[in-house]
mmCIF file of N, CA and C in Angstrom:
data_model
loop_
_atom_site.group_PDB
_atom_site.id
_atom_site.type_symbol
_atom_site.label_atom_id
_atom_site.label_comp_id
_atom_site.label_asym_id
_atom_site.label_seq_id
_atom_site.Cartn_x
_atom_site.Cartn_y
_atom_site.Cartn_z
ATOM 1 N N THR T 1360 135.845 151.605 124.440
ATOM 2 C CA THR T 1360 135.821 152.606 123.461
ATOM 3 C C THR T 1360 134.603 152.084 122.286
ATOM 4 N N ALA T 1361 135.126 150.873 121.770
ATOM 5 C CA ALA T 1361 134.500 150.162 120.727
ATOM 6 C C ALA T 1361 132.890 150.013 121.189
ATOM 7 N N ALA T 1362 132.696 149.401 122.300
ATOM 8 C CA ALA T 1362 131.325 149.217 122.850
ATOM 9 C C ALA T 1362 130.536 150.410 122.816
ATOM 10 N N ALA T 1363 131.179 151.441 123.431
ATOM 11 C CA ALA T 1363 130.475 152.741 123.666
ATOM 12 C C ALA T 1363 130.362 153.393 122.288
ATOM 13 N N ARG T 1364 131.092 153.226 121.263
ATOM 14 C CA ARG T 1364 130.741 153.839 120.219
ATOM 15 C C ARG T 1364 129.834 153.140 119.064
ATOM 16 N N SER T 1365 129.609 151.749 119.446
ATOM 17 C CA SER T 1365 128.794 150.777 118.883
ATOM 18 C C SER T 1365 127.532 151.024 118.185
ATOM 19 N N GLY T 1366 127.002 152.084 119.054
ATOM 20 C CA GLY T 1366 125.672 152.299 118.639
ATOM 21 C C GLY T 1366 124.495 151.620 119.439
ATOM 22 N N ALA T 1367 124.923 150.676 120.383
ATOM 23 C CA ALA T 1367 123.956 149.809 120.950
ATOM 24 C C ALA T 1367 122.869 150.826 121.840
ATOM 25 N N ASP T 1368 121.926 150.368 122.215
ATOM 26 C CA ASP T 1368 120.893 150.954 122.973
ATOM 27 C C ASP T 1368 121.342 151.091 124.518
ATOM 28 N N ALA T 1369 122.230 150.187 124.885
ATOM 29 C CA ALA T 1369 122.681 150.231 126.255
ATOM 30 C C ALA T 1369 123.991 149.685 126.339
ATOM 31 N N LEU T 1370 124.578 150.119 127.475
ATOM 32 C CA LEU T 1370 125.909 148.966 127.881
ATOM 33 C C LEU T 1370 125.810 148.702 129.266
ATOM 34 N N LEU T 1371 125.953 147.426 129.469
ATOM 35 C CA LEU T 1371 125.599 146.880 130.777
ATOM 36 C C LEU T 1371 126.895 146.835 131.480
ATOM 37 N N PHE T 1372 126.993 147.320 132.939
ATOM 38 C CA PHE T 1372 128.212 147.477 133.457
ATOM 39 C C PHE T 1372 128.159 146.615 134.870
ATOM 40 N N PRO T 1373 128.901 145.492 135.416
ATOM 41 C CA PRO T 1373 128.659 144.664 136.351
ATOM 42 C C PRO T 1373 129.290 145.485 137.617
ATOM 43 N N LYS T 1374 128.671 144.535 138.613
ATOM 44 C CA LYS T 1374 129.043 145.050 140.086
ATOM 45 C C LYS T 1374 129.129 146.343 140.586
ATOM 46 N N ILE T 1375 128.079 147.330 140.120
ATOM 47 C CA ILE T 1375 127.958 148.607 140.561
ATOM 48 C C ILE T 1375 127.497 148.535 141.762
ATOM 49 N N SER T 1376 128.282 148.992 142.797
ATOM 50 C CA SER T 1376 127.968 149.133 144.296
ATOM 51 C C SER T 1376 127.746 150.362 144.826
ATOM 52 N N THR T 1377 128.220 151.288 144.358
ATOM 53 C CA THR T 1377 128.158 152.621 144.914
ATOM 54 C C THR T 1377 127.801 153.911 143.809
ATOM 55 N N PRO T 1378 127.420 154.857 144.129
ATOM 56 C CA PRO T 1378 127.360 155.975 143.177
ATOM 57 C C PRO T 1378 128.619 156.380 142.390
ATOM 58 N N ASP T 1379 129.561 156.321 143.145
ATOM 59 C CA ASP T 1379 130.995 156.887 142.534
ATOM 60 C C ASP T 1379 131.256 155.859 141.332
ATOM 61 N N ALA T 1380 130.888 154.511 141.508
ATOM 62 C CA ALA T 1380 131.467 153.407 140.458
ATOM 63 C C ALA T 1380 130.463 154.015 139.501
ATOM 64 N N LEU T 1381 129.165 154.098 139.535
ATOM 65 C CA LEU T 1381 128.189 154.500 138.452
ATOM 66 C C LEU T 1381 128.833 155.775 137.816
ATOM 67 N N GLN T 1382 128.910 156.764 138.314
ATOM 68 C CA GLN T 1382 129.643 157.953 137.807
ATOM 69 C C GLN T 1382 130.702 157.669 137.076
ATOM 70 N N ALA T 1383 131.763 156.793 137.529
ATOM 71 C CA ALA T 1383 132.985 156.566 136.682
ATOM 72 C C ALA T 1383 132.410 155.880 135.224
ATOM 73 N N CYS T 1384 131.484 154.973 135.296
ATOM 74 C CA CYS T 1384 130.870 154.492 133.998
ATOM 75 C C CYS T 1384 130.467 155.320 133.132
ATOM 76 N N HIS T 1385 129.645 156.367 133.747
ATOM 77 C CA HIS T 1385 129.031 157.343 132.901
ATOM 78 C C HIS T 1385 130.207 158.287 132.411
ATOM 79 N N ALA T 1386 131.277 158.643 133.201
ATOM 80 C CA ALA T 1386 132.154 159.468 132.663
ATOM 81 C C ALA T 1386 133.030 158.663 131.552
ATOM 82 N N ALA T 1387 133.330 157.478 131.635
ATOM 83 C CA ALA T 1387 134.045 156.519 130.709
ATOM 84 C C ALA T 1387 133.091 156.600 129.314
ATOM 85 N N MET T 1388 131.851 156.565 129.488
ATOM 86 C CA MET T 1388 130.890 156.474 128.138
ATOM 87 C C MET T 1388 131.131 157.691 127.486
ATOM 88 N N GLU T 1389 131.148 158.838 128.185
ATOM 89 C CA GLU T 1389 131.109 160.080 127.578
ATOM 90 C C GLU T 1389 132.658 160.415 127.129
ATOM 91 N N LYS T 1390 133.431 159.965 127.744
ATOM 92 C CA LYS T 1390 134.937 160.314 127.045
ATOM 93 C C LYS T 1390 135.093 159.330 125.855
ATOM 94 N N ALA T 1391 134.608 158.160 125.902
ATOM 95 C CA ALA T 1391 134.569 157.208 124.595
ATOM 96 C C ALA T 1391 133.695 157.717 123.613
ATOM 97 N N GLY T 1392 132.999 158.539 123.721
ATOM 98 C CA GLY T 1392 132.030 159.285 122.624
ATOM 99 C C GLY T 1392 130.878 158.425 122.444
ATOM 100 N N ALA T 1393 130.221 157.832 123.332
ATOM 101 C CA ALA T 1393 129.114 156.972 123.043
ATOM 102 C C ALA T 1393 127.868 158.097 122.858
ATOM 103 N N PRO T 1394 126.985 157.541 121.812
ATOM 104 C CA PRO T 1394 125.993 158.482 121.206
ATOM 105 C C PRO T 1394 125.072 158.838 122.481
ATOM 106 N N ALA T 1395 124.377 160.008 122.470
ATOM 107 C CA ALA T 1395 123.794 160.359 123.417
ATOM 108 C C ALA T 1395 122.492 159.621 123.916
ATOM 109 N N ASN T 1396 122.080 158.694 123.117
ATOM 110 C CA ASN T 1396 120.990 157.952 123.372
ATOM 111 C C ASN T 1396 121.279 156.472 123.860
ATOM 112 N N THR T 1397 122.594 156.073 123.930
ATOM 113 C CA THR T 1397 123.063 154.918 124.591
ATOM 114 C C THR T 1397 122.913 155.034 126.085
ATOM 115 N N LYS T 1398 122.262 154.268 126.614
ATOM 116 C CA LYS T 1398 121.798 154.387 128.032
ATOM 117 C C LYS T 1398 122.883 153.326 128.813
ATOM 118 N N LEU T 1399 123.057 153.428 130.183
ATOM 119 C CA LEU T 1399 123.848 152.950 131.064
ATOM 120 C C LEU T 1399 122.812 151.950 131.814
ATOM 121 N N TRP T 1400 122.974 150.741 131.710
ATOM 122 C CA TRP T 1400 122.449 149.729 132.544
ATOM 123 C C TRP T 1400 123.677 149.159 133.568
ATOM 124 N N VAL T 1401 122.962 148.847 134.986
ATOM 125 C CA VAL T 1401 123.905 148.183 135.809
ATOM 126 C C VAL T 1401 123.483 147.270 136.511
ATOM 127 N N MET T 1402 124.452 146.317 136.735
ATOM 128 C CA MET T 1402 124.069 145.117 137.536
ATOM 129 C C MET T 1402 123.969 145.460 139.271
ATOM 130 N N ILE T 1403 122.742 145.007 139.921
ATOM 131 C CA ILE T 1403 122.765 145.180 141.192
ATOM 132 C C ILE T 1403 123.053 143.842 141.657
ATOM 133 N N GLU T 1404 124.288 143.548 142.361
ATOM 134 C CA GLU T 1404 124.486 142.073 142.357
ATOM 135 C C GLU T 1404 125.357 141.939 143.763
ATOM 136 N N THR T 1405 125.735 143.130 144.696
ATOM 137 C CA THR T 1405 126.478 142.995 145.859
ATOM 138 C C THR T 1405 125.642 143.512 147.022
ATOM 139 N N PRO T 1406 125.915 143.093 148.291
ATOM 140 C CA PRO T 1406 125.329 143.709 149.477
ATOM 141 C C PRO T 1406 125.560 145.079 149.675
ATOM 142 N N LEU T 1407 126.730 145.570 149.213
ATOM 143 C CA LEU T 1407 127.178 147.117 149.267
ATOM 144 C C LEU T 1407 126.106 147.722 148.290
ATOM 145 N N ALA T 1408 125.666 147.264 147.081
ATOM 146 C CA ALA T 1408 124.807 148.050 146.341
ATOM 147 C C ALA T 1408 123.406 148.043 147.003
ATOM 148 N N MET T 1409 123.058 147.121 147.690
ATOM 149 C CA MET T 1409 121.695 147.194 148.335
ATOM 150 C C MET T 1409 121.638 148.289 149.365
ATOM 151 N N PHE T 1410 122.734 148.597 150.055
ATOM 152 C CA PHE T 1410 122.735 149.396 151.053
ATOM 153 C C PHE T 1410 123.034 151.043 150.146
ATOM 154 N N HIS T 1411 123.353 150.871 148.946
ATOM 155 C CA HIS T 1411 123.446 152.223 148.333
ATOM 156 C C HIS T 1411 122.446 152.476 146.967
ATOM 157 N N LEU T 1412 121.125 151.362 147.102
ATOM 158 C CA LEU T 1412 120.383 151.675 146.074
ATOM 159 C C LEU T 1412 119.847 152.928 145.879
ATOM 160 N N HIS T 1413 119.138 153.673 146.777
ATOM 161 C CA HIS T 1413 118.625 155.082 146.425
ATOM 162 C C HIS T 1413 119.628 155.943 145.791
ATOM 163 N N GLU T 1414 120.855 156.080 146.285
ATOM 164 C CA GLU T 1414 121.904 157.220 145.819
ATOM 165 C C GLU T 1414 122.250 156.645 144.515
ATOM 166 N N ILE T 1415 122.372 155.317 144.197
ATOM 167 C CA ILE T 1415 122.627 154.838 142.724
ATOM 168 C C ILE T 1415 121.540 155.160 141.892
ATOM 169 N N ALA T 1416 120.465 154.961 142.145
ATOM 170 C CA ALA T 1416 119.224 155.404 141.446
ATOM 171 C C ALA T 1416 119.107 156.731 140.914
ATOM 172 N N ALA T 1417 119.462 157.554 142.264
ATOM 173 C CA ALA T 1417 119.253 158.924 141.889
ATOM 174 C C ALA T 1417 120.363 159.682 141.027
ATOM 175 N N CYS T 1418 121.218 158.897 140.781
ATOM 176 C CA CYS T 1418 122.250 159.167 139.601
ATOM 177 C C CYS T 1418 121.479 159.287 138.337
ATOM 178 N N ALA T 1419 120.400 158.645 138.129
ATOM 179 C CA ALA T 1419 119.681 158.881 136.822
ATOM 180 C C ALA T 1419 119.564 160.328 136.541
ATOM 181 N N ARG T 1420 119.358 161.109 137.422
ATOM 182 C CA ARG T 1420 119.033 162.501 137.389
ATOM 183 C C ARG T 1420 120.475 163.226 136.547
ATOM 184 N N THR T 1421 121.565 162.629 136.563
ATOM 185 C CA THR T 1421 122.801 163.417 136.217
ATOM 186 C C THR T 1421 123.529 162.393 135.279
ATOM 187 N N THR T 1422 123.103 161.347 134.945
ATOM 188 C CA THR T 1422 123.867 160.344 133.965
ATOM 189 C C THR T 1422 122.926 159.504 133.109
ATOM 190 N N ARG T 1423 123.545 158.718 132.339
ATOM 191 C CA ARG T 1423 122.767 157.833 131.303
ATOM 192 C C ARG T 1423 121.971 156.692 131.952
ATOM 193 N N LEU T 1424 121.966 156.402 133.360
ATOM 194 C CA LEU T 1424 121.357 155.356 133.810
ATOM 195 C C LEU T 1424 120.052 155.334 133.477
ATOM 196 N N GLY T 1425 119.725 154.051 132.847
ATOM 197 C CA GLY T 1425 118.320 153.783 132.544
ATOM 198 C C GLY T 1425 117.668 152.521 133.111
ATOM 199 N N CYS T 1426 118.530 151.548 133.708
ATOM 200 C CA CYS T 1426 118.046 150.276 134.005
ATOM 201 C C CYS T 1426 118.837 149.601 135.058
ATOM 202 N N PHE T 1427 118.265 148.760 135.986
ATOM 203 C CA PHE T 1427 118.939 147.939 137.145
ATOM 204 C C PHE T 1427 118.836 146.655 136.372
ATOM 205 N N VAL T 1428 119.590 145.817 136.563
ATOM 206 C CA VAL T 1428 119.459 144.460 136.152
ATOM 207 C C VAL T 1428 120.024 143.590 137.397
ATOM 208 N N LEU T 1429 119.118 142.843 137.913
ATOM 209 C CA LEU T 1429 119.503 142.065 139.370
ATOM 210 C C LEU T 1429 120.458 141.032 139.044
ATOM 211 N N GLY T 1430 121.432 140.882 139.740
ATOM 212 C CA GLY T 1430 122.401 139.594 139.604
ATOM 213 C C GLY T 1430 122.132 138.825 140.874
ATOM 214 N N THR T 1431 121.100 138.076 140.833
ATOM 215 C CA THR T 1431 120.679 137.212 141.752
ATOM 216 C C THR T 1431 121.589 136.397 142.166
ATOM 217 N N ASN T 1432 122.147 135.750 141.277
ATOM 218 C CA ASN T 1432 123.331 134.573 141.624
ATOM 219 C C ASN T 1432 124.469 134.953 142.339
ATOM 220 N N ASP T 1433 124.885 136.278 142.064
ATOM 221 C CA ASP T 1433 125.965 136.726 142.757
ATOM 222 C C ASP T 1433 125.549 137.291 144.043
ATOM 223 N N LEU T 1434 124.438 138.011 144.026
ATOM 224 C CA LEU T 1434 124.013 138.498 145.498
ATOM 225 C C LEU T 1434 123.935 137.256 146.367
ATOM 226 N N ALA T 1435 123.167 136.012 145.860
ATOM 227 C CA ALA T 1435 122.888 134.934 146.658
ATOM 228 C C ALA T 1435 124.459 134.373 147.252
ATOM 229 N N LYS T 1436 125.458 134.378 146.503
ATOM 230 C CA LYS T 1436 126.631 133.871 146.749
ATOM 231 C C LYS T 1436 127.215 134.744 147.708
ATOM 232 N N GLU T 1437 127.239 136.135 147.536
ATOM 233 C CA GLU T 1437 127.882 136.983 148.297
ATOM 234 C C GLU T 1437 127.355 137.034 149.918
ATOM 235 N N THR T 1438 125.888 136.860 149.858
ATOM 236 C CA THR T 1438 125.283 136.902 151.187
ATOM 237 C C THR T 1438 125.108 135.631 151.587
ATOM 238 N N ARG T 1439 125.381 134.414 151.055
ATOM 239 C CA ARG T 1439 125.191 133.157 151.436
ATOM 240 C C ARG T 1439 123.710 132.731 151.681
ATOM 241 N N ALA T 1440 122.892 133.614 150.892
ATOM 242 C CA ALA T 1440 121.416 133.114 150.892
ATOM 243 C C ALA T 1440 121.421 132.115 149.813
ATOM 244 N N ARG T 1441 120.121 131.216 150.003
ATOM 245 C CA ARG T 1441 120.001 130.055 149.090
ATOM 246 C C ARG T 1441 119.002 130.458 148.076
ATOM 247 N N LEU T 1442 119.206 130.079 146.893
ATOM 248 C CA LEU T 1442 118.215 130.312 145.809
ATOM 249 C C LEU T 1442 117.225 129.102 145.805
ATOM 250 N N VAL T 1443 116.187 129.542 146.432
ATOM 251 C CA VAL T 1443 115.002 128.534 146.492
ATOM 252 C C VAL T 1443 113.648 128.595 145.787
ATOM 253 N N PRO T 1444 112.962 127.740 145.441
ATOM 254 C CA PRO T 1444 111.595 128.085 144.733
ATOM 255 C C PRO T 1444 111.034 129.034 145.641
ATOM 256 N N GLY T 1445 110.441 130.196 145.013
ATOM 257 C CA GLY T 1445 109.741 131.271 145.570
ATOM 258 C C GLY T 1445 110.803 132.355 146.119
ATOM 259 N N ARG T 1446 111.788 132.237 146.231
ATOM 260 C CA ARG T 1446 112.858 133.302 146.377
ATOM 261 C C ARG T 1446 112.939 134.006 147.522
ATOM 262 N N VAL T 1447 112.333 133.247 148.629
ATOM 263 C CA VAL T 1447 112.124 134.056 149.930
ATOM 264 C C VAL T 1447 113.235 134.856 150.282
ATOM 265 N N PRO T 1448 114.450 134.421 150.280
ATOM 266 C CA PRO T 1448 115.566 135.191 150.674
ATOM 267 C C PRO T 1448 115.901 136.423 149.953
ATOM 268 N N MET T 1449 115.216 136.346 148.742
ATOM 269 C CA MET T 1449 115.768 137.587 147.747
ATOM 270 C C MET T 1449 114.532 138.488 147.637
ATOM 271 N N LEU T 1450 113.337 138.049 148.084
ATOM 272 C CA LEU T 1450 112.122 139.120 147.956
ATOM 273 C C LEU T 1450 112.503 140.313 148.531
ATOM 274 N N PRO T 1451 113.111 140.616 149.692
ATOM 275 C CA PRO T 1451 113.343 142.075 150.166
ATOM 276 C C PRO T 1451 114.159 142.733 149.457
ATOM 277 N N TRP T 1452 115.247 142.219 148.839
ATOM 278 C CA TRP T 1452 116.167 142.594 147.965
ATOM 279 C C TRP T 1452 115.457 143.148 146.477
ATOM 280 N N LEU T 1453 114.918 142.380 146.005
ATOM 281 C CA LEU T 1453 113.960 142.423 144.648
ATOM 282 C C LEU T 1453 113.219 143.502 145.031
ATOM 283 N N MET T 1454 112.386 143.778 146.103
ATOM 284 C CA MET T 1454 111.263 145.003 146.337
ATOM 285 C C MET T 1454 112.116 146.164 146.566
ATOM 286 N N GLN T 1455 113.169 146.133 147.527
ATOM 287 C CA GLN T 1455 113.964 147.377 147.506
ATOM 288 C C GLN T 1455 114.417 147.905 146.338
ATOM 289 N N THR T 1456 115.103 147.174 145.523
ATOM 290 C CA THR T 1456 115.578 147.436 144.071
ATOM 291 C C THR T 1456 114.363 148.075 143.307
ATOM 292 N N LEU T 1457 113.255 147.409 143.186
ATOM 293 C CA LEU T 1457 112.283 147.835 142.425
ATOM 294 C C LEU T 1457 111.701 149.180 142.784
ATOM 295 N N ALA T 1458 111.477 149.449 144.272
ATOM 296 C CA ALA T 1458 111.169 150.664 144.791
ATOM 297 C C ALA T 1458 112.134 151.688 144.466
ATOM 298 N N ALA T 1459 113.620 151.456 144.653
ATOM 299 C CA ALA T 1459 114.588 152.628 144.296
ATOM 300 C C ALA T 1459 114.247 153.125 142.858
ATOM 301 N N ALA T 1460 114.172 152.093 141.983
ATOM 302 C CA ALA T 1460 114.312 152.273 140.473
ATOM 303 C C ALA T 1460 112.841 153.137 140.191
ATOM 304 N N ARG T 1461 111.878 152.751 140.653
ATOM 305 C CA ARG T 1461 110.512 153.328 140.327
ATOM 306 C C ARG T 1461 110.559 154.854 140.862
ATOM 307 N N ILE T 1462 111.229 155.009 141.976
ATOM 308 C CA ILE T 1462 111.146 156.605 142.408
ATOM 309 C C ILE T 1462 111.917 157.368 141.289
ATOM 310 N N TYR T 1463 112.919 156.941 140.660
ATOM 311 C CA TYR T 1463 113.769 157.752 139.432
ATOM 312 C C TYR T 1463 113.153 157.311 138.237
ATOM 313 N N GLY T 1464 112.417 156.495 138.048
ATOM 314 C CA GLY T 1464 111.946 156.119 136.493
ATOM 315 C C GLY T 1464 112.635 155.156 135.791
ATOM 316 N N LEU T 1465 113.368 154.393 136.590
ATOM 317 C CA LEU T 1465 114.217 153.313 135.815
ATOM 318 C C LEU T 1465 113.481 151.906 135.600
ATOM 319 N N ASP T 1466 113.933 151.334 134.807
ATOM 320 C CA ASP T 1466 113.652 149.958 134.444
ATOM 321 C C ASP T 1466 114.359 148.810 135.284
ATOM 322 N N VAL T 1467 113.756 147.726 135.580
ATOM 323 C CA VAL T 1467 114.539 146.728 136.299
ATOM 324 C C VAL T 1467 114.411 145.439 135.425
ATOM 325 N N LEU T 1468 115.421 144.647 135.257
ATOM 326 C CA LEU T 1468 115.147 143.337 134.734
ATOM 327 C C LEU T 1468 115.599 142.357 135.703
ATOM 328 N N ASP T 1469 114.833 141.451 136.103
ATOM 329 C CA ASP T 1469 114.939 140.421 137.089
ATOM 330 C C ASP T 1469 116.167 139.522 136.812
ATOM 331 N N GLY T 1470 116.516 138.853 137.858
ATOM 332 C CA GLY T 1470 117.555 137.885 137.609
ATOM 333 C C GLY T 1470 117.247 136.684 136.801
ATOM 334 N N VAL T 1471 118.367 136.143 136.601
ATOM 335 C CA VAL T 1471 118.308 134.713 135.800
ATOM 336 C C VAL T 1471 117.592 133.806 136.430
ATOM 337 N N TYR T 1472 116.989 132.818 135.692
ATOM 338 C CA TYR T 1472 116.376 131.669 136.180
ATOM 339 C C TYR T 1472 117.422 130.541 135.778
ATOM 340 N N ASN T 1473 117.858 129.573 136.690
ATOM 341 C CA ASN T 1473 118.908 128.787 136.581
ATOM 342 C C ASN T 1473 118.550 127.342 136.183
ATOM 343 N N HIS T 1474 117.304 127.054 136.494
ATOM 344 C CA HIS T 1474 116.871 125.628 136.202
ATOM 345 C C HIS T 1474 116.392 125.440 134.784
ATOM 346 N N LEU T 1475 117.080 125.502 133.922
ATOM 347 C CA LEU T 1475 116.490 125.310 132.387
ATOM 348 C C LEU T 1475 115.332 124.317 132.070
ATOM 349 N N LYS T 1476 115.474 123.219 132.708
ATOM 350 C CA LYS T 1476 114.590 122.365 132.600
ATOM 351 C C LYS T 1476 113.202 122.248 133.084
ATOM 352 N N ASP T 1477 113.130 123.222 134.266
ATOM 353 C CA ASP T 1477 111.936 123.285 134.895
ATOM 354 C C ASP T 1477 111.196 124.382 134.361
ATOM 355 N N GLU T 1478 110.275 124.059 133.562
ATOM 356 C CA GLU T 1478 109.672 124.911 132.686
ATOM 357 C C GLU T 1478 108.488 125.657 133.881
ATOM 358 N N ALA T 1479 107.910 124.615 134.661
ATOM 359 C CA ALA T 1479 106.887 125.242 135.725
ATOM 360 C C ALA T 1479 107.518 126.171 136.760
ATOM 361 N N GLY T 1480 108.734 125.934 137.133
ATOM 362 C CA GLY T 1480 109.565 126.802 137.925
ATOM 363 C C GLY T 1480 109.766 128.154 137.245
ATOM 364 N N PHE T 1481 110.105 128.243 135.968
ATOM 365 C CA PHE T 1481 110.268 129.308 135.165
ATOM 366 C C PHE T 1481 109.130 130.101 135.304
ATOM 367 N N ILE T 1482 108.005 129.348 134.941
ATOM 368 C CA ILE T 1482 106.572 130.283 134.583
ATOM 369 C C ILE T 1482 106.498 130.933 136.339
ATOM 370 N N ALA T 1483 106.479 130.147 137.217
ATOM 371 C CA ALA T 1483 106.223 130.514 138.661
ATOM 372 C C ALA T 1483 107.039 131.818 138.943
ATOM 373 N N GLU T 1484 108.272 131.701 138.545
ATOM 374 C CA GLU T 1484 109.307 132.900 138.841
ATOM 375 C C GLU T 1484 108.843 134.119 137.943
ATOM 376 N N CYS T 1485 108.470 134.013 136.857
ATOM 377 C CA CYS T 1485 108.179 135.049 135.969
ATOM 378 C C CYS T 1485 106.706 135.680 136.532
ATOM 379 N N GLU T 1486 105.801 134.738 136.919
ATOM 380 C CA GLU T 1486 104.737 135.313 137.538
ATOM 381 C C GLU T 1486 104.987 136.248 138.709
ATOM 382 N N GLN T 1487 105.832 135.642 139.419
ATOM 383 C CA GLN T 1487 106.182 136.490 140.721
ATOM 384 C C GLN T 1487 106.794 137.754 140.319
ATOM 385 N N GLY T 1488 107.653 137.872 139.333
ATOM 386 C CA GLY T 1488 108.103 139.047 138.716
ATOM 387 C C GLY T 1488 107.094 139.974 138.338
ATOM 388 N N ARG T 1489 105.981 139.276 137.512
ATOM 389 C CA ARG T 1489 105.001 140.318 137.158
ATOM 390 C C ARG T 1489 104.168 140.826 138.451
ATOM 391 N N GLU T 1490 103.989 139.836 139.464
ATOM 392 C CA GLU T 1490 103.308 140.570 140.630
ATOM 393 C C GLU T 1490 103.997 141.664 141.255
ATOM 394 N N ARG T 1491 105.432 141.766 141.067
ATOM 395 C CA ARG T 1491 106.102 142.759 141.698
ATOM 396 C C ARG T 1491 105.987 144.143 140.732
ATOM 397 N N ARG T 1492 104.848 144.178 139.972
ATOM 398 C CA ARG T 1492 104.747 145.260 138.895
ATOM 399 C C ARG T 1492 105.892 145.572 138.108
ATOM 400 N N GLY T 1493 106.443 144.758 137.431
ATOM 401 C CA GLY T 1493 107.075 145.173 136.053
ATOM 402 C C GLY T 1493 108.649 144.735 136.251
ATOM 403 N N ALA T 1494 108.763 144.027 137.456
ATOM 404 C CA ALA T 1494 110.513 143.688 137.392
ATOM 405 C C ALA T 1494 110.923 142.982 136.506
ATOM 406 N N LEU T 1495 110.248 142.351 135.598
ATOM 407 C CA LEU T 1495 110.740 141.499 134.465
ATOM 408 C C LEU T 1495 111.113 142.314 133.353
#
């Protein structure tokens, strides 16, 4: 309730894997009295979310949904995919998320970069995100 009433531009909800979970977050924000301009951002970080991306994105029509935030670390953990330079195992999921978001006018924030001391790798990953047309 405190977060919903804080006046924040958005509230971020983790592990949203189904449209029903997103609808429950929206209902909780409404019940708590969140200002009308407070958006709902959701973490896309499970294999189940990948299978429901279009339906989750479609909730933008009837909820406060404004942004997908990619949880690449959790997605890698749950799928046993490796986080490697170039993110080849992740690319299909990243593009699928971007496509679903763009259909419904949503923003997308790319996943975190884990190698804090590797500036060249960070730049490469940012450039890769830019090539995907605004996923960062």
